[in-house]
Amino acid sequence: MSGVRVLVGTRKGAFILTSDGKREKWDVSGPHFAGWEMYHLKGSPADPNRIYASQSSSWFGQIIQRSDDGGRTWHQPGTPPGEPTTTPDGMPKGESNNFVYDTSPETGKPLTTHQWYDGTPHPWEFKRVWHLEPSLTDPNTVYAGVEDAALFRSTDGGKTWQELAGLRGHGTGPAWQPGAGGMCLHTILLDPSDPNRIFIAISSAGAFRTDDAGKTWRPINRGLHSLYIPDPTAEVGHCVHRIAMHRSRPGVLFMQKHWDVMRSDNAGESWQEISGNLPTDFGFPIEVHAHEPNTIYVVPIKSDSEHFPPDGKLRVYRSRTGGNEWEPLTKGLPQSDCYVNVLRDAMAVDSLDECGMYFGTTGGQVYASANGGDSWAPIVRDLPAVVSVEVQTLP
Amino acid sequence: MIRVTLPAHLRKLAHVDGEVKLEVDGQVTQRAVLDALEARYPMLRGTIRDQVTQKRRAFVRFFACQEDLSHEPPDAPLPDAVATGAEPFMIVGAIAGG
């Protein structure tokens, strides 16, 4: 019988929640990597047993973990458990946490600084991996979006990483500035119809696209309007919080910006606002129904200074029309005295016949819906603050 | 024989219990001890020192013989008691928070 595996990253460890296709009873495994910040875990679409995880700490930096058995056991790529960590000649088998910015002349424009909060030049410094995006076809290929913003790729299962430096080097990089949460590359969308096309988003630089597998990039922010930057329609500087697409229609993108929910029907060439009747158009995640490309979901948050739902009511909003007309989904969600946040990577959908939805909160709840959002129930209530939620649909 | 103590999170990453014992060739310095530690346990690379700059991570401290050696030059000799193994070289996660 088919089932689901929900991968939950929290501020103090990772948890794996599994259920059969009914999604009524759940097994909770964890904490894995207790005490570490688990920014993101994601399984390979090509091999569901292969899961990558970003483990980090302010004390000890970045670690990449990998599971080859669906999350039962983990190891740092290059050093399988129980095996020597070095080759016979004493060399390390992998450098899975070594993210080094490419400053070689071959990139054309080696970059050394971006803008700091006060507008002064600031050196690019690696801090952590925010998002891991496994290839759609090759379990050993995985992309990493990092802070300070850059895109890395591994083609050896996470053992070694190389920057796709054309992104930082395309021209606007020295003008990028961090948002309040840091200058992070947090969204990576791989186009299932075109292996050369990748979309990424950076806070607070904006959205970017490559059409040549990462060699060259350009900003795709036309139509965005951000009042918190000097030129509200600038080419870069927009605080994009999340982008989503449906795999059957990769030219249509949906965006939750710092403020504004947006849509593009031409692969990011231009954007239109679709906030419509939302109670507030601030928020972090945005998701698309697994089987209905025009059904999208957001979680409105009151404001950028009050990171909690309006009126203390936790409501997912659904649009079945690709935006503008939104309906609140409240059944099973707290409708009073709720002041949690839902972060950008903390919502996911499964692809079972009746689409399941999942999201985690900074209050440690993970809610699930087995009916496309019509009703919700918590899987767990008391985890550490949830940073990310991904789901694997298992055969 | 140099004795090194690691914080719990790093012991877990390195799959070790208790102290780590290392052989260090030549003069016993912070850099020599950390080089030997990372050679034995490559999974610790980047967790104590930055991968690129080799600077100590901000929230990591080095103690030995009741002294804070965190700000000593990495190539300065460590105390004789560390070099002889009488005292451990302690790698400590700084107290941060409330």
Short mmCIF file of C-alpha atoms in Angstrom, two decimals:
data_model
loop_
_atom_site.label_atom_id
_atom_site.label_comp_id
_atom_site.label_asym_id
_atom_site.label_seq_id
_atom_site.Cartn_x
_atom_site.Cartn_y
_atom_site.Cartn_z
CA MET A 1 0.00 0.00 0.00
CA SER A 2 1.27 3.47 -0.76
CA GLY A 3 2.25 5.81 2.00
CA VAL A 4 3.95 9.05 2.86
CA ARG A 5 7.10 10.09 4.66
CA VAL A 6 7.16 13.64 6.02
CA LEU A 7 10.62 15.09 6.64
CA VAL A 8 10.59 17.78 9.29
CA GLY A 9 13.52 20.08 10.03
CA THR A 10 13.44 21.98 13.32
CA ARG A 11 15.64 24.30 15.31
CA LYS A 12 16.77 21.37 17.45
CA GLY A 13 16.80 18.30 15.26
CA ALA A 14 14.98 16.43 12.51
CA PHE A 15 11.89 14.25 12.72
CA ILE A 16 10.48 11.76 10.25
CA LEU A 17 6.73 11.15 10.27
CA THR A 18 5.40 8.18 8.34
CA SER A 19 1.93 6.94 7.55
CA ASP A 20 0.08 4.73 5.12
CA GLY A 21 -2.06 6.11 2.34
CA LYS A 22 -4.93 6.91 4.69
CA ARG A 23 -2.73 9.38 6.57
CA GLU A 24 -4.61 8.88 9.81
CA LYS A 25 -2.08 7.12 12.05
CA TRP A 26 1.48 8.34 12.20
CA ASP A 27 4.78 6.96 13.35
CA VAL A 28 7.18 9.62 14.65
CA SER A 29 10.91 9.02 14.46
CA GLY A 30 13.46 11.40 15.98
CA PRO A 31 14.99 13.59 17.00
CA HIS A 32 17.71 12.91 14.48
CA PHE A 33 20.78 15.14 14.97
CA ALA A 34 19.38 16.35 18.27
CA GLY A 35 20.39 19.84 19.20
CA TRP A 36 21.36 20.91 15.67
CA GLU A 37 19.45 23.30 13.43
CA MET A 38 18.01 21.23 10.60
CA TYR A 39 17.23 23.79 7.93
CA HIS A 40 16.10 21.31 5.31
CA LEU A 41 15.73 17.64 4.44
CA LYS A 42 14.64 16.44 1.03
CA GLY A 43 14.39 13.07 -0.69
CA SER A 44 15.50 12.28 -4.22
CA PRO A 45 12.62 11.97 -6.69
CA ALA A 46 14.72 9.34 -8.48
CA ASP A 47 15.33 7.21 -5.37
CA PRO A 48 13.08 7.74 -2.35
CA ASN A 49 15.56 6.01 -0.06
CA ARG A 50 18.12 8.75 -0.78
CA ILE A 51 17.57 11.74 1.51
CA TYR A 52 19.83 14.75 1.95
CA ALA A 53 19.83 16.86 5.09
CA SER A 54 21.36 20.19 6.04
CA GLN A 55 22.60 20.16 9.62
CA SER A 56 24.06 23.33 11.04
CA SER A 57 24.95 25.13 14.21
CA SER A 58 26.18 28.56 15.17
CA TRP A 59 28.95 26.79 17.07
CA PHE A 60 30.15 24.15 14.66
CA GLY A 61 29.02 25.31 11.24
CA GLN A 62 27.64 23.25 8.39
CA ILE A 63 27.32 19.49 8.05
CA ILE A 64 25.69 17.61 5.18
CA GLN A 65 24.05 14.31 6.06
CA ARG A 66 22.80 11.65 3.71
CA SER A 67 20.62 8.62 4.16
CA ASP A 68 20.49 5.77 1.68
CA ASP A 69 17.78 3.85 3.51
CA GLY A 70 14.89 6.25 3.82
CA GLY A 71 16.12 8.00 6.94
CA ARG A 72 16.84 4.99 9.15
CA THR A 73 20.59 5.61 9.16
CA TRP A 74 22.64 8.63 8.19
CA HIS A 75 26.22 9.47 7.34
CA GLN A 76 28.27 12.37 6.11
CA PRO A 77 28.78 11.65 2.41
CA GLY A 78 32.22 10.27 1.77
CA THR A 79 32.48 8.69 5.19
CA PRO A 80 30.01 5.79 5.41
CA PRO A 81 29.40 4.58 8.95
CA GLY A 82 31.78 1.90 10.10
CA GLU A 83 34.30 2.57 7.36
CA PRO A 84 37.63 4.41 7.64
CA THR A 85 37.20 8.11 7.05
CA THR A 86 40.29 8.33 4.91
CA THR A 87 41.59 6.58 1.84
CA PRO A 88 44.58 4.21 2.23
CA ASP A 89 46.92 7.10 1.50
CA GLY A 90 45.38 9.15 4.26
CA MET A 91 43.21 11.51 2.23
CA PRO A 92 39.68 12.30 3.35
CA LYS A 93 37.05 10.49 1.34
CA GLY A 94 34.89 13.53 0.95
CA GLU A 95 34.57 17.15 1.84
CA SER A 96 30.83 17.16 2.18
CA ASN A 97 30.68 20.34 4.25
CA ASN A 98 33.22 22.28 2.22
CA PHE A 99 31.39 25.06 0.42
CA VAL A 100 33.98 27.37 -1.12
CA TYR A 101 32.95 30.31 -3.27
CA ASP A 102 34.41 30.26 -6.74
CA THR A 103 36.66 33.26 -7.23
CA SER A 104 38.62 31.82 -10.12
CA PRO A 105 39.30 33.95 -13.20
CA GLU A 106 37.46 31.35 -15.28
CA THR A 107 34.14 32.59 -13.92
CA GLY A 108 34.83 35.86 -15.67
CA LYS A 109 33.87 38.05 -12.76
CA PRO A 110 35.23 36.73 -9.50
CA LEU A 111 33.19 38.31 -6.74
CA THR A 112 34.47 39.24 -3.37
CA THR A 113 31.80 41.52 -1.90
CA HIS A 114 28.08 42.17 -1.75
CA GLN A 115 26.33 45.02 0.01
CA TRP A 116 26.00 44.96 3.77
CA TYR A 117 22.94 46.30 5.60
CA ASP A 118 24.46 49.78 5.66
CA GLY A 119 25.29 49.71 1.96
CA THR A 120 29.00 49.13 2.42
CA PRO A 121 30.80 46.31 0.60
CA HIS A 122 30.92 43.10 2.63
CA PRO A 123 32.87 39.94 1.88
CA TRP A 124 30.93 36.90 0.79
CA GLU A 125 31.01 34.47 3.73
CA PHE A 126 29.53 31.00 3.78
CA LYS A 127 27.18 30.51 6.72
CA ARG A 128 24.83 27.62 6.07
CA VAL A 129 22.81 25.60 3.60
CA TRP A 130 19.19 26.70 3.57
CA HIS A 131 17.79 24.39 0.92
CA LEU A 132 18.77 21.12 -0.74
CA GLU A 133 17.17 20.23 -4.07
CA PRO A 134 17.92 16.75 -5.38
CA SER A 135 17.95 16.24 -9.14
CA LEU A 136 14.74 14.96 -10.68
CA THR A 137 16.59 12.12 -12.39
CA ASP A 138 19.93 11.37 -10.69
CA PRO A 139 20.10 10.53 -6.96
CA ASN A 140 23.75 11.60 -6.82
CA THR A 141 23.13 15.09 -8.15
CA VAL A 142 21.84 17.65 -5.67
CA TYR A 143 21.77 21.44 -5.52
CA ALA A 144 22.34 23.50 -2.39
CA GLY A 145 21.13 27.04 -1.82
CA VAL A 146 23.34 28.73 0.73
CA GLU A 147 23.82 31.87 2.80
CA ASP A 148 25.56 34.15 1.76
CA ALA A 149 23.54 33.66 -1.38
CA ALA A 150 25.01 31.24 -3.89
CA LEU A 151 24.10 28.01 -5.61
CA PHE A 152 26.24 24.90 -5.29
CA ARG A 153 25.93 21.52 -6.97
CA SER A 154 27.20 18.08 -6.08
CA THR A 155 27.29 15.28 -8.63
CA ASP A 156 28.80 12.68 -6.30
CA GLY A 157 26.08 12.24 -3.74
CA GLY A 158 27.05 15.20 -1.61
CA LYS A 159 30.74 14.34 -1.15
CA THR A 160 32.01 17.46 -2.89
CA TRP A 161 30.39 20.70 -3.94
CA GLN A 162 31.08 23.19 -6.72
CA GLU A 163 29.57 26.63 -7.00
CA LEU A 164 27.57 27.60 -10.08
CA ALA A 165 29.33 30.93 -10.02
CA GLY A 166 27.55 32.42 -13.00
CA LEU A 167 24.71 33.35 -10.67
CA ARG A 168 26.75 35.62 -8.42
CA GLY A 169 28.84 36.69 -11.39
CA HIS A 170 26.07 37.66 -13.79
CA GLY A 171 26.38 41.34 -12.91
CA THR A 172 24.07 42.40 -10.11
CA GLY A 173 25.75 40.33 -7.38
CA PRO A 174 27.71 43.20 -5.82
CA ALA A 175 24.39 45.04 -5.29
CA TRP A 176 22.64 42.24 -3.40
CA GLN A 177 21.79 42.93 0.22
CA PRO A 178 20.72 40.61 3.00
CA GLY A 179 17.21 40.62 4.41
CA ALA A 180 16.59 40.43 8.13
CA GLY A 181 17.04 36.66 8.02
CA GLY A 182 20.35 36.85 6.18
CA MET A 183 21.21 36.80 2.49
CA CYS A 184 19.99 33.34 1.68
CA LEU A 185 19.29 31.39 -1.48
CA HIS A 186 16.23 29.51 -0.27
CA THR A 187 14.29 28.33 -3.31
CA ILE A 188 15.47 26.05 -6.13
CA LEU A 189 12.97 24.89 -8.75
CA LEU A 190 14.09 22.42 -11.40
CA ASP A 191 12.06 22.51 -14.60
CA PRO A 192 10.86 18.95 -15.29
CA SER A 193 10.39 19.73 -18.97
CA ASP A 194 13.82 21.29 -19.53
CA PRO A 195 16.90 20.04 -17.67
CA ASN A 196 18.74 23.25 -18.55
CA ARG A 197 16.24 25.52 -16.83
CA ILE A 198 16.44 26.29 -13.10
CA PHE A 199 14.69 28.99 -11.10
CA ILE A 200 16.09 30.24 -7.80
CA ALA A 201 15.14 32.92 -5.31
CA ILE A 202 17.22 34.96 -2.90
CA SER A 203 16.27 37.15 0.04
CA SER A 204 16.56 39.93 -0.64
CA ALA A 205 17.79 40.01 -4.21
CA GLY A 206 14.87 38.42 -6.02
CA ALA A 207 14.26 35.62 -8.50
CA PHE A 208 16.70 34.43 -11.14
CA ARG A 209 16.63 31.92 -14.00
CA THR A 210 19.16 29.96 -15.99
CA ASP A 211 18.42 28.35 -19.34
CA ASP A 212 21.81 26.69 -19.75
CA ALA A 213 22.04 24.43 -16.69
CA GLY A 214 23.52 27.06 -14.43
CA LYS A 215 26.24 28.63 -16.54
CA THR A 216 24.52 31.98 -17.03
CA TRP A 217 21.73 33.64 -15.10
CA ARG A 218 19.52 36.68 -15.24
CA PRO A 219 17.09 38.37 -12.87
CA ILE A 220 13.39 37.70 -13.51
CA ASN A 221 11.74 40.35 -11.36
CA ARG A 222 9.79 42.49 -13.86
CA GLY A 223 6.41 43.34 -12.37
CA LEU A 224 7.49 43.06 -8.77
CA HIS A 225 6.84 46.19 -6.74
CA SER A 226 8.59 46.58 -3.38
CA LEU A 227 8.13 49.73 -1.36
CA TYR A 228 11.00 48.90 0.99
CA ILE A 229 13.67 49.56 -1.65
CA PRO A 230 14.55 52.96 -3.12
CA ASP A 231 13.35 52.02 -6.60
CA PRO A 232 10.26 49.85 -6.05
CA THR A 233 10.58 48.26 -9.50
CA ALA A 234 14.36 47.74 -9.50
CA GLU A 235 15.88 44.82 -11.36
CA VAL A 236 17.07 43.28 -8.06
CA GLY A 237 16.50 43.93 -4.36
CA HIS A 238 13.10 42.27 -3.96
CA CYS A 239 12.57 40.08 -0.93
CA VAL A 240 11.11 36.99 -2.57
CA HIS A 241 10.04 34.53 0.11
CA ARG A 242 9.13 31.51 -2.00
CA ILE A 243 8.32 30.37 -5.53
CA ALA A 244 6.27 27.31 -6.53
CA MET A 245 5.31 25.58 -9.76
CA HIS A 246 3.27 22.59 -10.86
CA ARG A 247 5.38 20.05 -12.69
CA SER A 248 2.85 19.78 -15.53
CA ARG A 249 3.05 23.52 -16.21
CA PRO A 250 6.58 24.71 -15.43
CA GLY A 251 6.16 28.03 -17.21
CA VAL A 252 3.62 29.15 -14.64
CA LEU A 253 5.18 30.32 -11.39
CA PHE A 254 3.57 31.45 -8.16
CA MET A 255 5.42 33.67 -5.72
CA GLN A 256 4.96 34.73 -2.12
CA LYS A 257 6.91 37.93 -1.83
CA HIS A 258 7.66 39.76 1.42
CA TRP A 259 4.40 41.53 0.65
CA ASP A 260 2.29 40.49 -2.36
CA VAL A 261 1.36 37.15 -3.86
CA MET A 262 2.39 37.07 -7.52
CA ARG A 263 2.01 34.94 -10.62
CA SER A 264 3.97 34.62 -13.84
CA ASP A 265 2.65 32.87 -16.94
CA ASN A 266 5.87 33.21 -18.90
CA ALA A 267 8.57 31.55 -16.77
CA GLY A 268 9.25 34.69 -14.79
CA GLU A 269 9.55 37.16 -17.66
CA SER A 270 6.85 39.24 -15.98
CA TRP A 271 4.72 39.01 -12.87
CA GLN A 272 1.18 40.05 -11.92
CA GLU A 273 -0.22 40.43 -8.45
CA ILE A 274 -2.85 37.87 -7.43
CA SER A 275 -3.31 38.80 -3.77
CA GLY A 276 -7.00 39.46 -4.40
CA ASN A 277 -9.13 39.09 -1.28
CA LEU A 278 -6.43 37.76 1.06
CA PRO A 279 -6.67 39.31 4.55
CA THR A 280 -2.97 40.18 4.25
CA ASP A 281 -0.60 39.37 1.44
CA PHE A 282 2.46 39.00 3.67
CA GLY A 283 3.59 35.43 4.26
CA PHE A 284 6.28 32.88 3.60
CA PRO A 285 5.27 29.58 1.94
CA ILE A 286 3.30 29.06 -1.25
CA GLU A 287 2.37 25.66 -2.66
CA VAL A 288 0.52 24.15 -5.61
CA HIS A 289 -1.94 21.25 -5.40
CA ALA A 290 -0.43 18.01 -6.71
CA HIS A 291 -3.14 17.40 -9.32
CA GLU A 292 -4.73 20.79 -9.91
CA PRO A 293 -2.16 23.21 -11.38
CA ASN A 294 -4.41 26.19 -10.73
CA THR A 295 -5.05 25.41 -7.05
CA ILE A 296 -2.58 27.20 -4.80
CA TYR A 297 -2.12 27.72 -1.09
CA VAL A 298 -0.64 30.42 1.12
CA VAL A 299 -0.61 31.15 4.85
CA PRO A 300 -1.28 34.86 5.38
CA ILE A 301 0.77 36.43 8.15
CA LYS A 302 -0.20 39.76 9.68
CA SER A 303 2.89 41.78 8.84
CA ASP A 304 6.64 41.80 8.60
CA SER A 305 6.93 43.10 12.14
CA GLU A 306 4.24 40.84 13.60
CA HIS A 307 5.10 37.40 12.37
CA PHE A 308 1.85 35.71 13.34
CA PRO A 309 -1.55 35.10 11.74
CA PRO A 310 -4.14 37.91 11.69
CA ASP A 311 -6.61 37.85 14.58
CA GLY A 312 -4.86 34.90 16.22
CA LYS A 313 -6.49 32.57 13.66
CA LEU A 314 -4.31 30.09 11.80
CA ARG A 315 -5.78 29.94 8.32
CA VAL A 316 -4.48 28.42 5.11
CA TYR A 317 -5.92 30.22 2.10
CA ARG A 318 -6.69 28.31 -1.08
CA SER A 319 -7.32 29.67 -4.53
CA ARG A 320 -8.77 27.31 -7.12
CA THR A 321 -8.46 29.94 -9.82
CA GLY A 322 -4.72 30.46 -9.82
CA GLY A 323 -5.02 33.50 -7.59
CA ASN A 324 -7.15 36.54 -6.80
CA GLU A 325 -10.11 34.58 -5.38
CA TRP A 326 -9.13 32.99 -2.09
CA GLU A 327 -11.03 30.96 0.52
CA PRO A 328 -9.92 30.38 4.11
CA LEU A 329 -9.35 26.79 5.23
CA THR A 330 -9.88 26.61 8.96
CA LYS A 331 -11.34 23.23 9.88
CA GLY A 332 -9.06 21.63 12.45
CA LEU A 333 -6.77 24.66 12.75
CA PRO A 334 -6.73 26.87 15.86
CA GLN A 335 -9.08 29.83 15.39
CA SER A 336 -8.21 31.79 18.50
CA ASP A 337 -5.09 32.79 20.40
CA CYS A 338 -2.71 31.38 17.80
CA TYR A 339 0.49 33.35 17.29
CA VAL A 340 2.81 31.01 15.43
CA ASN A 341 4.51 31.56 12.10
CA VAL A 342 4.86 29.23 9.12
CA LEU A 343 8.26 29.58 7.50
CA ARG A 344 9.03 29.55 3.77
CA ASP A 345 10.12 25.92 3.46
CA ALA A 346 7.59 24.55 5.94
CA MET A 347 4.75 23.55 3.60
CA ALA A 348 4.53 20.60 1.22
CA VAL A 349 2.06 18.48 -0.72
CA ASP A 350 2.03 14.75 -1.41
CA SER A 351 0.87 13.24 -4.69
CA LEU A 352 -1.54 10.57 -3.52
CA ASP A 353 -4.87 10.45 -5.37
CA GLU A 354 -6.42 12.76 -2.84
CA CYS A 355 -3.71 15.37 -2.42
CA GLY A 356 -2.28 15.58 1.09
CA MET A 357 -0.95 18.82 2.52
CA TYR A 358 1.43 19.45 5.38
CA PHE A 359 2.81 22.45 7.16
CA GLY A 360 4.84 23.09 10.29
CA THR A 361 4.81 26.05 12.64
CA THR A 362 7.29 27.88 14.78
CA GLY A 363 5.24 26.56 17.70
CA GLY A 364 6.25 23.01 16.87
CA GLN A 365 3.03 21.73 15.37
CA VAL A 366 2.91 19.82 12.10
CA TYR A 367 -0.56 19.84 10.59
CA ALA A 368 -1.73 17.47 7.88
CA SER A 369 -4.70 17.43 5.56
CA ALA A 370 -5.61 14.32 3.56
CA ASN A 371 -8.19 16.17 1.47
CA GLY A 372 -6.46 19.07 -0.21
CA GLY A 373 -6.83 21.37 2.77
CA ASP A 374 -10.55 20.95 3.50
CA SER A 375 -9.76 19.72 7.02
CA TRP A 376 -6.63 19.50 9.12
CA ALA A 377 -5.31 17.60 12.10
CA PRO A 378 -2.00 17.84 13.91
CA ILE A 379 0.42 14.95 13.44
CA VAL A 380 2.56 16.28 16.29
CA ARG A 381 2.06 19.30 18.50
CA ASP A 382 5.19 19.86 20.51
CA LEU A 383 8.29 19.72 18.36
CA PRO A 384 10.94 22.44 18.42
CA ALA A 385 10.21 25.34 16.06
CA VAL A 386 9.67 23.89 12.59
CA VAL A 387 11.91 25.27 9.87
CA SER A 388 11.10 22.97 6.96
CA VAL A 389 8.61 20.33 5.88
CA GLU A 390 8.96 18.08 2.86
CA VAL A 391 6.97 14.99 1.96
CA GLN A 392 7.78 11.90 -0.02
CA THR A 393 4.98 9.89 -1.61
CA LEU A 394 6.03 6.26 -1.35
CA PRO A 395 4.95 3.43 -3.67
CA MET B 1 50.57 11.64 22.97
CA ILE B 2 48.25 14.64 22.97
CA ARG B 3 44.91 14.37 24.72
CA VAL B 4 42.03 16.33 23.21
CA THR B 5 38.54 16.72 24.60
CA LEU B 6 35.68 17.56 22.26
CA PRO B 7 32.21 18.95 22.90
CA ALA B 8 29.43 16.38 22.85
CA HIS B 9 28.13 17.32 19.40
CA LEU B 10 31.56 16.87 17.85
CA ARG B 11 32.18 13.57 19.67
CA LYS B 12 28.96 12.33 18.13
CA LEU B 13 29.94 13.49 14.65
CA ALA B 14 33.33 11.83 14.98
CA HIS B 15 31.85 8.66 16.51
CA VAL B 16 34.13 8.81 19.55
CA ASP B 17 33.59 8.50 23.28
CA GLY B 18 35.70 10.35 25.79
CA GLU B 19 39.05 11.88 25.01
CA VAL B 20 40.80 11.65 21.66
CA LYS B 21 44.48 10.74 21.74
CA LEU B 22 46.68 12.04 18.94
CA GLU B 23 50.29 11.81 17.88
CA VAL B 24 51.63 15.20 16.81
CA ASP B 25 54.90 15.50 14.96
CA GLY B 26 57.18 18.42 15.74
CA GLN B 27 56.23 21.36 17.89
CA VAL B 28 52.88 21.04 19.63
CA THR B 29 50.80 24.05 18.65
CA GLN B 30 47.09 24.74 18.20
CA ARG B 31 47.49 24.36 14.46
CA ALA B 32 49.44 21.12 14.75
CA VAL B 33 46.89 19.61 17.12
CA LEU B 34 43.93 20.66 14.96
CA ASP B 35 45.66 19.45 11.80
CA ALA B 36 46.20 16.05 13.42
CA LEU B 37 42.64 15.97 14.73
CA GLU B 38 41.13 16.77 11.33
CA ALA B 39 43.40 14.29 9.58
CA ARG B 40 42.13 11.54 11.87
CA TYR B 41 38.52 12.74 11.80
CA PRO B 42 37.87 14.51 8.47
CA MET B 43 34.20 14.90 9.36
CA LEU B 44 35.31 17.56 11.86
CA ARG B 45 36.75 19.79 9.16
CA GLY B 46 34.96 23.10 9.20
CA THR B 47 33.38 22.53 12.61
CA ILE B 48 36.23 24.01 14.67
CA ARG B 49 38.02 26.17 12.11
CA ASP B 50 36.66 27.81 9.00
CA GLN B 51 37.35 25.66 5.93
CA VAL B 52 38.88 28.52 4.01
CA THR B 53 40.41 30.98 6.47
CA GLN B 54 41.38 28.34 9.05
CA LYS B 55 40.29 30.79 11.75
CA ARG B 56 38.70 29.46 14.91
CA ARG B 57 34.90 29.54 14.72
CA ALA B 58 33.56 32.34 16.87
CA PHE B 59 31.68 30.16 19.37
CA VAL B 60 34.47 27.63 19.83
CA ARG B 61 37.07 28.08 22.56
CA PHE B 62 40.38 26.38 23.39
CA PHE B 63 41.23 25.79 27.04
CA ALA B 64 44.16 24.06 28.71
CA CYS B 65 45.76 24.14 32.14
CA GLN B 66 43.02 26.45 33.47
CA GLU B 67 43.79 29.03 30.79
CA ASP B 68 41.86 30.33 27.81
CA LEU B 69 44.17 29.87 24.84
CA SER B 70 41.57 30.84 22.24
CA HIS B 71 43.29 34.06 21.30
CA GLU B 72 46.82 32.71 21.25
CA PRO B 73 48.49 32.61 17.82
CA PRO B 74 47.81 29.24 16.17
CA ASP B 75 51.52 28.56 15.83
CA ALA B 76 52.44 29.40 19.43
CA PRO B 77 53.64 26.39 21.45
CA LEU B 78 51.01 24.91 23.73
CA PRO B 79 51.90 24.41 27.41
CA ASP B 80 54.33 21.60 28.19
CA ALA B 81 51.62 19.82 30.16
CA VAL B 82 49.58 19.53 26.96
CA ALA B 83 52.59 18.47 24.90
CA THR B 84 53.40 15.70 27.36
CA GLY B 85 49.82 14.54 27.71
CA ALA B 86 49.60 15.46 31.38
CA GLU B 87 46.74 17.85 30.62
CA PRO B 88 44.17 17.74 27.81
CA PHE B 89 43.71 20.35 25.11
CA MET B 90 40.06 21.21 25.55
CA ILE B 91 37.88 22.25 22.60
CA VAL B 92 34.79 23.84 24.08
CA GLY B 93 31.52 25.14 22.71
CA ALA B 94 31.13 28.61 24.16
CA ILE B 95 28.23 29.35 26.44
CA ALA B 96 25.87 31.45 24.32
CA GLY B 97 22.39 32.45 25.31
CA GLY B 98 20.75 32.89 28.67
#
